[in-house]
């Protein structure tokens, strides 16, 4: 154990993504350029599909993710992320304004405005409940009642982690969570760990949808989270857990027939059932402030939403601005009214002189 702690003090600090801790040896580096995750929850069963895009010179890296109950692990379908990106993509619309603005004629040039069941206690401090090779991943599924023992087991089996991870893991150990420990290696032996990795799919029992975030407080650089939540209703995090306020960028229901035709990977994940998709973005400028995991709950209403970017354009009729035509029309109407008044005055009949009645004769 002492040797493993000494090794932990020599390796580089953990790079954290929204779903766990990533580490490399002291002579290497790796950064997570992008981390995208999908949380699907239905009837007490949760699935997390996550995909990492990494950059660096490390020949291997280690990553660990806590889960509330025993998890099964398999490779995910990369098409799921492209389908969800298409489904939730922002829309671009044009909206018109009438009166000219600063960049319009006659003030300036043309306008180019842009829009705006609990895990069982193991008899030993660490229990190995499964280990398998999945594509480029060496996956170990563990139970642990002692974070130091977990760290020692990981070090002995090629998963070297910093000693400060023991403290970060303590809340999960106290709750008797289990862990998925993964060693990441490049597809080509001897090459660096680089690019978009194959997605992993975890499935486990859960009393409610949760997305583990606590280990991300080990990160030394600002973090961002992109999360798709699939459930019966529109979902939202219970709190910001130390980051900026979560932002919903998409919320909408997808029907079973629509899933099957246009989104087969999404339909396969949800079993072909209708699902409400909520896309959430969140920034963590100071990851050391992260104080918990994301607990997800149903929003007050299933209000649909889609991010919309507007392009503002001056209203025209062909090449002519509408306001110019409007002023010209008003001028024509005014001139016509004046002409009518003048003509009316010219045609007004002259009243005859008054008739004087002579006085009666006497």
Short mmCIF file of N, CA, C and O in Angstrom, two decimals, residues 21 66 147 162-173 179 214-218 293:
data_model
loop_
_atom_site.label_atom_id
_atom_site.label_comp_id
_atom_site.label_asym_id
_atom_site.label_seq_id
_atom_site.Cartn_x
_atom_site.Cartn_y
_atom_site.Cartn_z
N UNK A 21 -12.60 10.29 -13.12
CA UNK A 21 -11.25 10.82 -13.09
C UNK A 21 -10.39 10.13 -14.13
O UNK A 21 -10.45 8.92 -14.30
N UNK A 66 -17.83 5.92 -10.38
CA UNK A 66 -18.67 5.30 -9.36
C UNK A 66 -20.09 5.09 -9.89
O UNK A 66 -20.60 5.88 -10.67
N UNK A 147 -11.49 3.17 0.54
CA UNK A 147 -10.91 3.80 -0.64
C UNK A 147 -9.42 3.58 -0.78
O UNK A 147 -8.89 3.50 -1.89
N UNK A 162 -3.87 9.06 -8.20
CA UNK A 162 -3.29 9.90 -7.15
C UNK A 162 -3.84 9.57 -5.78
O UNK A 162 -4.99 9.13 -5.64
N UNK A 163 -3.03 9.81 -4.74
CA UNK A 163 -3.48 9.49 -3.39
C UNK A 163 -4.67 10.33 -2.97
O UNK A 163 -5.50 9.89 -2.17
N UNK A 164 -4.83 11.53 -3.52
CA UNK A 164 -5.97 12.36 -3.13
C UNK A 164 -7.29 11.79 -3.60
O UNK A 164 -8.35 12.21 -3.15
N UNK A 165 -7.25 10.80 -4.48
CA UNK A 165 -8.49 10.17 -4.91
C UNK A 165 -9.16 9.42 -3.77
O UNK A 165 -10.37 9.27 -3.74
N UNK A 166 -8.36 8.95 -2.80
CA UNK A 166 -8.93 8.25 -1.65
C UNK A 166 -9.95 9.13 -0.93
O UNK A 166 -11.04 8.69 -0.57
N UNK A 167 -9.60 10.40 -0.74
CA UNK A 167 -10.52 11.33 -0.09
C UNK A 167 -11.74 11.58 -0.95
O UNK A 167 -12.87 11.63 -0.46
N UNK A 168 -11.51 11.74 -2.25
CA UNK A 168 -12.64 12.01 -3.15
C UNK A 168 -13.61 10.83 -3.21
O UNK A 168 -14.81 11.02 -3.43
N UNK A 169 -13.11 9.61 -3.03
CA UNK A 169 -13.95 8.42 -3.12
C UNK A 169 -14.72 8.14 -1.82
O UNK A 169 -15.65 7.33 -1.83
N UNK A 170 -14.33 8.77 -0.72
CA UNK A 170 -14.93 8.44 0.57
C UNK A 170 -16.45 8.52 0.57
O UNK A 170 -17.12 7.60 1.10
N UNK A 171 -17.10 9.57 0.00
CA UNK A 171 -18.58 9.59 0.01
C UNK A 171 -19.19 8.39 -0.70
O UNK A 171 -20.23 7.87 -0.26
N UNK A 172 -18.58 7.91 -1.78
CA UNK A 172 -19.10 6.74 -2.50
C UNK A 172 -18.92 5.47 -1.68
O UNK A 172 -19.78 4.59 -1.68
N UNK A 173 -17.79 5.38 -0.99
CA UNK A 173 -17.56 4.21 -0.14
C UNK A 173 -18.57 4.18 1.00
O UNK A 173 -19.14 3.13 1.33
N UNK A 179 -17.82 0.50 -8.45
CA UNK A 179 -17.00 1.29 -9.34
C UNK A 179 -16.75 0.54 -10.64
O UNK A 179 -16.68 -0.69 -10.66
N UNK A 214 -18.82 14.03 -8.73
CA UNK A 214 -18.00 14.45 -7.60
C UNK A 214 -16.51 14.36 -7.89
O UNK A 214 -15.72 15.20 -7.45
N UNK A 215 -16.08 13.33 -8.65
CA UNK A 215 -14.65 13.17 -8.93
C UNK A 215 -14.11 14.27 -9.84
O UNK A 215 -12.90 14.48 -9.93
N UNK A 216 -14.99 14.99 -10.51
CA UNK A 216 -14.53 16.05 -11.39
C UNK A 216 -13.94 17.23 -10.62
O UNK A 216 -13.28 18.09 -11.22
N UNK A 217 -14.13 17.25 -9.32
CA UNK A 217 -13.52 18.32 -8.53
C UNK A 217 -12.00 18.17 -8.49
O UNK A 217 -11.28 19.08 -8.07
N UNK A 218 -11.48 17.02 -8.91
CA UNK A 218 -10.03 16.83 -8.97
C UNK A 218 -9.40 17.52 -10.17
O UNK A 218 -8.18 17.61 -10.27
N UNK A 293 -23.08 15.00 -6.82
CA UNK A 293 -23.45 14.41 -8.11
C UNK A 293 -24.73 15.07 -8.60
O UNK A 293 -25.53 15.59 -7.83
#
